[in-house]
C-alpha cells in the first residue's frame, strides 16, 4: 500500500482507525490481560499483527495509538510474548525433510463447504493479498480452518501443502 496515493482519503482513514481503536480500548478497559481473557489467543495474535502493521507503516498511527491506555498496555503484553525461536536450515535440508516427512494434518473434506469440492479434486489455492501465484494440486483437506493439497515437487517428490482458509482463495482447476 502506498500511503502517498491515498491523498484526500488519509484524514477519513485515520479517523476510522481511531474509531476502531477506541472500540478495542473500551473492550480492554475491564483490565483483562488479553483480548478474550486471561491468556493470549489467536484473536490477540491476529489483532496485534494488524495493529503492528498500521503502527509500522502509517506515519500518523503512533500518535493515535498513544491516546488509548488499555490498548497500549495490552499491545505491550502481546509484544512481550515474542516470536518464538527459529532455526536456519539449508535448502537441501528443507527438501529432505519434505521428501521424507509425512503429512500429519486432518484429511477430510467438509461436505457442507459451499465450494462443493470433494477429496481428490484438482484445485488451485491462491493468496488473496499479494504474490498471487497459485498452488495446484489434489484436494486432501478442506475444513473451516484449513485447506491442504497434494502436489508433486520435482525435488521433494509428493508433498502435502497446508494453507489457512483466511487469505487464500480455493478454486477448482480449469486445466
mmCIF file of N, CA and C in Angstrom, residues 43-138:
data_model
loop_
_atom_site.group_PDB
_atom_site.id
_atom_site.type_symbol
_atom_site.label_atom_id
_atom_site.label_comp_id
_atom_site.label_asym_id
_atom_site.label_seq_id
_atom_site.Cartn_x
_atom_site.Cartn_y
_atom_site.Cartn_z
ATOM 1 N N UNK A 43 -6.901 -14.685 18.655
ATOM 2 C CA UNK A 43 -7.501 -13.355 18.479
ATOM 3 C C UNK A 43 -6.485 -12.260 18.808
ATOM 4 N N UNK A 44 -5.725 -12.440 19.880
ATOM 5 C CA UNK A 44 -4.701 -11.457 20.246
ATOM 6 C C UNK A 44 -3.632 -11.361 19.161
ATOM 7 N N UNK A 45 -3.190 -12.512 18.661
ATOM 8 C CA UNK A 45 -2.123 -12.508 17.655
ATOM 9 C C UNK A 45 -2.587 -11.840 16.366
ATOM 10 N N UNK A 46 -3.804 -12.148 15.952
ATOM 11 C CA UNK A 46 -4.339 -11.567 14.721
ATOM 12 C C UNK A 46 -4.509 -10.059 14.855
ATOM 13 N N UNK A 47 -5.108 -9.631 15.955
ATOM 14 C CA UNK A 47 -5.298 -8.199 16.172
ATOM 15 C C UNK A 47 -3.956 -7.487 16.278
ATOM 16 N N UNK A 48 -3.037 -8.066 17.030
ATOM 17 C CA UNK A 48 -1.720 -7.444 17.201
ATOM 18 C C UNK A 48 -1.018 -7.290 15.853
ATOM 19 N N UNK A 49 -1.102 -8.300 15.000
ATOM 20 C CA UNK A 49 -0.442 -8.225 13.688
ATOM 21 C C UNK A 49 -0.991 -7.056 12.868
ATOM 22 N N UNK A 50 -2.303 -6.876 12.904
ATOM 23 C CA UNK A 50 -2.901 -5.758 12.156
ATOM 24 C C UNK A 50 -2.466 -4.406 12.717
ATOM 25 N N UNK A 51 -2.474 -4.313 14.032
ATOM 26 C CA UNK A 51 -2.098 -3.047 14.666
ATOM 27 C C UNK A 51 -0.604 -2.775 14.498
ATOM 28 N N UNK A 52 0.226 -3.820 14.563
ATOM 29 C CA UNK A 52 1.665 -3.656 14.337
ATOM 30 C C UNK A 52 1.914 -3.122 12.932
ATOM 31 N N UNK A 53 1.182 -3.647 11.960
ATOM 32 C CA UNK A 53 1.334 -3.191 10.576
ATOM 33 C C UNK A 53 0.995 -1.708 10.468
ATOM 34 N N UNK A 54 -0.119 -1.313 11.056
ATOM 35 C CA UNK A 54 -0.506 0.109 10.998
ATOM 36 C C UNK A 54 0.549 0.983 11.674
ATOM 37 N N UNK A 55 1.004 0.565 12.844
ATOM 38 C CA UNK A 55 1.991 1.366 13.576
ATOM 39 C C UNK A 55 3.320 1.439 12.825
ATOM 40 N N UNK A 56 3.652 0.400 12.103
ATOM 41 C CA UNK A 56 4.931 0.347 11.404
ATOM 42 C C UNK A 56 4.941 1.117 10.090
ATOM 43 N N UNK A 57 3.795 1.194 9.427
ATOM 44 C CA UNK A 57 3.792 1.739 8.077
ATOM 45 C C UNK A 57 2.941 2.986 7.877
ATOM 46 N N UNK A 58 2.169 3.362 8.877
ATOM 47 C CA UNK A 58 1.345 4.572 8.754
ATOM 48 C C UNK A 58 1.945 5.622 9.685
ATOM 49 N N UNK A 59 2.564 6.644 9.108
ATOM 50 C CA UNK A 59 3.298 7.608 9.935
ATOM 51 C C UNK A 59 2.500 8.228 11.076
ATOM 52 N N UNK A 60 1.228 8.502 10.893
ATOM 53 C CA UNK A 60 0.434 9.170 11.932
ATOM 54 C C UNK A 60 -0.149 8.193 12.953
ATOM 55 N N UNK A 61 -0.002 6.896 12.730
ATOM 56 C CA UNK A 61 -0.676 5.915 13.586
ATOM 57 C C UNK A 61 -0.184 5.933 15.026
ATOM 58 N N UNK A 62 1.109 6.105 15.247
ATOM 59 C CA UNK A 62 1.640 6.039 16.614
ATOM 60 C C UNK A 62 1.015 7.107 17.507
ATOM 61 N N UNK A 63 0.826 8.296 16.967
ATOM 62 C CA UNK A 63 0.199 9.366 17.756
ATOM 63 C C UNK A 63 -1.242 9.007 18.117
ATOM 64 N N UNK A 64 -1.926 8.329 17.226
ATOM 65 C CA UNK A 64 -3.303 7.913 17.500
ATOM 66 C C UNK A 64 -3.303 6.797 18.544
ATOM 67 N N UNK A 65 -2.423 5.812 18.392
ATOM 68 C CA UNK A 65 -2.359 4.699 19.346
ATOM 69 C C UNK A 65 -2.092 5.187 20.756
ATOM 70 N N UNK A 66 -1.253 6.173 20.890
ATOM 71 C CA UNK A 66 -0.870 6.634 22.227
ATOM 72 C C UNK A 66 -2.040 7.226 23.009
ATOM 73 N N UNK A 67 -3.156 7.491 22.342
ATOM 74 C CA UNK A 67 -4.343 8.034 23.017
ATOM 75 C C UNK A 67 -5.118 6.964 23.803
ATOM 76 N N UNK A 68 -4.750 5.696 23.634
ATOM 77 C CA UNK A 68 -5.559 4.610 24.188
ATOM 78 C C UNK A 68 -4.751 3.800 25.189
ATOM 79 N N UNK A 69 -4.957 4.077 26.454
ATOM 80 C CA UNK A 69 -4.183 3.493 27.538
ATOM 81 C C UNK A 69 -4.276 1.967 27.583
ATOM 82 N N UNK A 70 -5.495 1.428 27.603
ATOM 83 C CA UNK A 70 -5.668 -0.020 27.756
ATOM 84 C C UNK A 70 -5.139 -0.768 26.536
ATOM 85 N N UNK A 71 -5.361 -0.224 25.374
ATOM 86 C CA UNK A 71 -4.846 -0.813 24.147
ATOM 87 C C UNK A 71 -3.323 -0.841 24.157
ATOM 88 N N UNK A 72 -2.714 0.241 24.582
ATOM 89 C CA UNK A 72 -1.252 0.324 24.646
ATOM 90 C C UNK A 72 -0.693 -0.708 25.617
ATOM 91 N N UNK A 73 -1.327 -0.842 26.779
ATOM 92 C CA UNK A 73 -0.875 -1.829 27.765
ATOM 93 C C UNK A 73 -1.022 -3.253 27.225
ATOM 94 N N UNK A 74 -2.145 -3.517 26.593
ATOM 95 C CA UNK A 74 -2.383 -4.833 26.004
ATOM 96 C C UNK A 74 -1.341 -5.144 24.928
ATOM 97 N N UNK A 75 -1.092 -4.180 24.048
ATOM 98 C CA UNK A 75 -0.125 -4.387 22.956
ATOM 99 C C UNK A 75 1.262 -4.717 23.512
ATOM 100 N N UNK A 76 1.631 -4.083 24.594
ATOM 101 C CA UNK A 76 2.932 -4.374 25.202
ATOM 102 C C UNK A 76 2.965 -5.799 25.750
ATOM 103 N N UNK A 77 1.871 -6.252 26.359
ATOM 104 C CA UNK A 77 1.831 -7.628 26.854
ATOM 105 C C UNK A 77 1.965 -8.627 25.699
ATOM 106 N N UNK A 78 1.282 -8.365 24.608
ATOM 107 C CA UNK A 78 1.362 -9.263 23.454
ATOM 108 C C UNK A 78 2.764 -9.208 22.842
ATOM 109 N N UNK A 79 3.342 -8.018 22.747
ATOM 110 C CA UNK A 79 4.688 -7.878 22.192
ATOM 111 C C UNK A 79 5.685 -8.704 22.989
ATOM 112 N N UNK A 80 5.517 -8.735 24.312
ATOM 113 C CA UNK A 80 6.451 -9.463 25.180
ATOM 114 C C UNK A 80 6.383 -10.974 24.984
ATOM 115 N N UNK A 81 5.322 -11.471 24.373
ATOM 116 C CA UNK A 81 5.237 -12.909 24.083
ATOM 117 C C UNK A 81 6.362 -13.309 23.137
ATOM 118 N N UNK A 82 6.700 -12.420 22.231
ATOM 119 C CA UNK A 82 7.812 -12.675 21.309
ATOM 120 C C UNK A 82 7.396 -13.461 20.085
ATOM 121 N N UNK A 83 8.416 -13.904 19.360
ATOM 122 C CA UNK A 83 8.199 -14.578 18.080
ATOM 123 C C UNK A 83 8.610 -16.040 18.100
ATOM 124 N N UNK A 84 8.983 -16.546 19.234
ATOM 125 C CA UNK A 84 9.449 -17.923 19.280
ATOM 126 C C UNK A 84 10.885 -18.009 18.789
ATOM 127 N N UNK A 85 11.338 -19.202 18.586
ATOM 128 C CA UNK A 85 12.713 -19.414 18.141
ATOM 129 C C UNK A 85 12.686 -20.021 16.749
ATOM 130 N N UNK A 86 13.522 -19.520 15.887
ATOM 131 C CA UNK A 86 13.613 -20.099 14.554
ATOM 132 C C UNK A 86 14.971 -20.765 14.381
ATOM 133 N N UNK A 87 15.007 -21.713 13.488
ATOM 134 C CA UNK A 87 16.241 -22.415 13.180
ATOM 135 C C UNK A 87 16.491 -22.292 11.687
ATOM 136 N N UNK A 88 17.667 -21.885 11.327
ATOM 137 C CA UNK A 88 18.012 -21.762 9.921
ATOM 138 C C UNK A 88 18.481 -23.124 9.409
ATOM 139 N N UNK A 89 17.907 -23.533 8.283
ATOM 140 C CA UNK A 89 18.352 -24.767 7.644
ATOM 141 C C UNK A 89 18.633 -24.472 6.176
ATOM 142 N N UNK A 90 19.351 -25.348 5.548
ATOM 143 C CA UNK A 90 19.674 -25.153 4.134
ATOM 144 C C UNK A 90 18.489 -25.570 3.267
ATOM 145 N N UNK A 91 18.511 -25.174 2.021
ATOM 146 C CA UNK A 91 17.500 -25.575 1.052
ATOM 147 C C UNK A 91 17.470 -27.094 0.938
ATOM 148 N N UNK A 92 18.643 -27.703 0.862
ATOM 149 C CA UNK A 92 18.715 -29.162 0.733
ATOM 150 C C UNK A 92 18.110 -29.866 1.946
ATOM 151 N N UNK A 93 18.356 -29.319 3.148
ATOM 152 C CA UNK A 93 17.760 -29.905 4.353
ATOM 153 C C UNK A 93 16.239 -29.793 4.319
ATOM 154 N N UNK A 94 15.747 -28.646 3.879
ATOM 155 C CA UNK A 94 14.297 -28.444 3.804
ATOM 156 C C UNK A 94 13.676 -29.424 2.814
ATOM 157 N N UNK A 95 14.302 -29.617 1.684
ATOM 158 C CA UNK A 95 13.786 -30.561 0.687
ATOM 159 C C UNK A 95 13.816 -31.983 1.237
ATOM 160 N N UNK A 96 14.872 -32.323 1.954
ATOM 161 C CA UNK A 96 14.974 -33.658 2.538
ATOM 162 C C UNK A 96 13.875 -33.893 3.573
ATOM 163 N N UNK A 97 13.607 -32.905 4.382
ATOM 164 C CA UNK A 97 12.536 -33.018 5.388
ATOM 165 C C UNK A 97 11.195 -33.229 4.689
ATOM 166 N N UNK A 98 10.936 -32.447 3.635
ATOM 167 C CA UNK A 98 9.676 -32.582 2.903
ATOM 168 C C UNK A 98 9.584 -33.941 2.220
ATOM 169 N N UNK A 99 10.695 -34.380 1.663
ATOM 170 C CA UNK A 99 10.717 -35.646 0.918
ATOM 171 C C UNK A 99 10.476 -36.854 1.820
ATOM 172 N N UNK A 100 11.004 -36.817 3.026
ATOM 173 C CA UNK A 100 10.916 -37.963 3.917
ATOM 174 C C UNK A 100 9.834 -37.827 4.998
ATOM 175 N N UNK A 101 9.201 -36.670 5.053
ATOM 176 C CA UNK A 101 8.174 -36.448 6.073
ATOM 177 C C UNK A 101 6.829 -36.990 5.647
ATOM 178 N N UNK A 102 5.922 -37.024 6.578
ATOM 179 C CA UNK A 102 4.542 -37.438 6.314
ATOM 180 C C UNK A 102 3.618 -36.332 6.786
ATOM 181 N N UNK A 103 2.579 -36.085 6.021
ATOM 182 C CA UNK A 103 1.587 -35.095 6.407
ATOM 183 C C UNK A 103 0.835 -35.609 7.620
ATOM 184 N N UNK A 104 0.768 -34.789 8.649
ATOM 185 C CA UNK A 104 0.072 -35.222 9.869
ATOM 186 C C UNK A 104 -1.247 -34.488 10.056
ATOM 187 N N UNK A 105 -1.626 -33.691 9.094
ATOM 188 C CA UNK A 105 -2.859 -32.929 9.224
ATOM 189 C C UNK A 105 -4.098 -33.786 9.026
ATOM 190 N N UNK A 106 -5.211 -33.192 9.367
ATOM 191 C CA UNK A 106 -6.502 -33.838 9.188
ATOM 192 C C UNK A 106 -6.745 -34.037 7.692
ATOM 193 N N UNK A 107 -7.261 -35.204 7.322
ATOM 194 C CA UNK A 107 -7.543 -35.479 5.913
ATOM 195 C C UNK A 107 -9.034 -35.715 5.751
ATOM 196 N N UNK A 108 -9.740 -34.630 5.484
ATOM 197 C CA UNK A 108 -11.172 -34.746 5.221
ATOM 198 C C UNK A 108 -11.638 -33.490 4.509
ATOM 199 N N UNK A 109 -12.670 -33.646 3.738
ATOM 200 C CA UNK A 109 -13.262 -32.520 3.037
ATOM 201 C C UNK A 109 -14.663 -32.333 3.596
ATOM 202 N N UNK A 110 -14.910 -31.134 4.093
ATOM 203 C CA UNK A 110 -16.189 -30.783 4.701
ATOM 204 C C UNK A 110 -17.286 -30.871 3.641
ATOM 205 N N UNK A 111 -18.240 -31.787 3.805
ATOM 206 C CA UNK A 111 -19.298 -31.919 2.797
ATOM 207 C C UNK A 111 -20.260 -30.725 2.779
ATOM 208 N N UNK A 112 -20.225 -29.908 3.822
ATOM 209 C CA UNK A 112 -21.113 -28.740 3.878
ATOM 210 C C UNK A 112 -20.458 -27.474 3.338
ATOM 211 N N UNK A 113 -19.175 -27.563 2.961
ATOM 212 C CA UNK A 113 -18.491 -26.379 2.455
ATOM 213 C C UNK A 113 -19.172 -25.903 1.166
ATOM 214 N N UNK A 114 -19.490 -24.603 1.087
ATOM 215 C CA UNK A 114 -20.199 -24.068 -0.080
ATOM 216 C C UNK A 114 -19.453 -24.210 -1.413
ATOM 217 N N UNK A 115 -18.155 -24.500 -1.376
ATOM 218 C CA UNK A 115 -17.413 -24.649 -2.635
ATOM 219 C C UNK A 115 -17.799 -25.935 -3.366
ATOM 220 N N UNK A 116 -18.364 -26.891 -2.649
ATOM 221 C CA UNK A 116 -18.824 -28.119 -3.286
ATOM 222 C C UNK A 116 -17.708 -29.004 -3.816
ATOM 223 N N UNK A 117 -16.563 -28.966 -3.197
ATOM 224 C CA UNK A 117 -15.418 -29.759 -3.643
ATOM 225 C C UNK A 117 -15.380 -31.108 -2.937
ATOM 226 N N UNK A 118 -14.681 -32.049 -3.557
ATOM 227 C CA UNK A 118 -14.514 -33.383 -2.989
ATOM 228 C C UNK A 118 -13.044 -33.727 -2.907
ATOM 229 N N UNK A 119 -12.705 -34.661 -2.017
ATOM 230 C CA UNK A 119 -11.332 -35.137 -1.914
ATOM 231 C C UNK A 119 -10.879 -35.632 -3.287
ATOM 232 N N UNK A 120 -9.672 -35.246 -3.663
ATOM 233 C CA UNK A 120 -9.118 -35.659 -4.947
ATOM 234 C C UNK A 120 -9.359 -34.676 -6.082
ATOM 235 N N UNK A 121 -10.287 -33.720 -5.893
ATOM 236 C CA UNK A 121 -10.494 -32.709 -6.931
ATOM 237 C C UNK A 121 -9.203 -31.922 -7.131
ATOM 238 N N UNK A 122 -8.914 -31.559 -8.363
ATOM 239 C CA UNK A 122 -7.746 -30.742 -8.640
ATOM 240 C C UNK A 122 -8.152 -29.280 -8.446
ATOM 241 N N UNK A 123 -7.445 -28.610 -7.537
ATOM 242 C CA UNK A 123 -7.776 -27.236 -7.175
ATOM 243 C C UNK A 123 -6.536 -26.351 -7.254
ATOM 244 N N UNK A 124 -6.778 -25.068 -7.218
ATOM 245 C CA UNK A 124 -5.718 -24.074 -7.078
ATOM 246 C C UNK A 124 -5.978 -23.290 -5.813
ATOM 247 N N UNK A 125 -4.929 -23.080 -5.030
ATOM 248 C CA UNK A 125 -5.003 -22.280 -3.817
ATOM 249 C C UNK A 125 -4.198 -21.018 -4.104
ATOM 250 N N UNK A 126 -4.872 -19.864 -4.010
ATOM 251 C CA UNK A 126 -4.278 -18.606 -4.458
ATOM 252 C C UNK A 126 -4.309 -17.586 -3.330
ATOM 253 N N UNK A 127 -3.159 -16.975 -2.976
ATOM 254 C CA UNK A 127 -3.171 -15.901 -1.971
ATOM 255 C C UNK A 127 -4.049 -14.754 -2.447
ATOM 256 N N UNK A 128 -4.757 -14.126 -1.525
ATOM 257 C CA UNK A 128 -5.643 -13.017 -1.906
ATOM 258 C C UNK A 128 -5.035 -11.651 -1.647
ATOM 259 N N UNK A 129 -3.819 -11.614 -1.094
ATOM 260 C CA UNK A 129 -3.250 -10.310 -0.785
ATOM 261 C C UNK A 129 -2.183 -9.886 -1.781
ATOM 262 N N UNK A 130 -1.136 -10.639 -1.941
ATOM 263 C CA UNK A 130 -0.072 -10.312 -2.884
ATOM 264 C C UNK A 130 0.606 -11.608 -3.276
ATOM 265 N N UNK A 131 1.475 -11.563 -4.274
ATOM 266 C CA UNK A 131 2.151 -12.770 -4.713
ATOM 267 C C UNK A 131 1.149 -13.831 -5.117
ATOM 268 N N UNK A 132 0.163 -13.446 -5.914
ATOM 269 C CA UNK A 132 -0.972 -14.315 -6.226
ATOM 270 C C UNK A 132 -0.595 -15.476 -7.145
ATOM 271 N N UNK A 133 0.415 -16.222 -6.760
ATOM 272 C CA UNK A 133 0.849 -17.391 -7.523
ATOM 273 C C UNK A 133 0.096 -18.605 -6.991
ATOM 274 N N UNK A 134 -0.705 -19.261 -7.839
ATOM 275 C CA UNK A 134 -1.487 -20.393 -7.357
ATOM 276 C C UNK A 134 -0.636 -21.629 -7.096
ATOM 277 N N UNK A 135 -1.069 -22.421 -6.127
ATOM 278 C CA UNK A 135 -0.500 -23.741 -5.878
ATOM 279 C C UNK A 135 -1.578 -24.726 -6.300
ATOM 280 N N UNK A 136 -1.226 -25.573 -7.257
ATOM 281 C CA UNK A 136 -2.187 -26.504 -7.832
ATOM 282 C C UNK A 136 -1.912 -27.908 -7.308
ATOM 283 N N UNK A 137 -2.981 -28.621 -6.966
ATOM 284 C CA UNK A 137 -2.824 -29.988 -6.520
ATOM 285 C C UNK A 137 -4.149 -30.650 -6.246
ATOM 286 N N UNK A 138 -4.078 -31.905 -5.783
ATOM 287 C CA UNK A 138 -5.276 -32.665 -5.442
ATOM 288 C C UNK A 138 -5.713 -32.299 -4.029
#
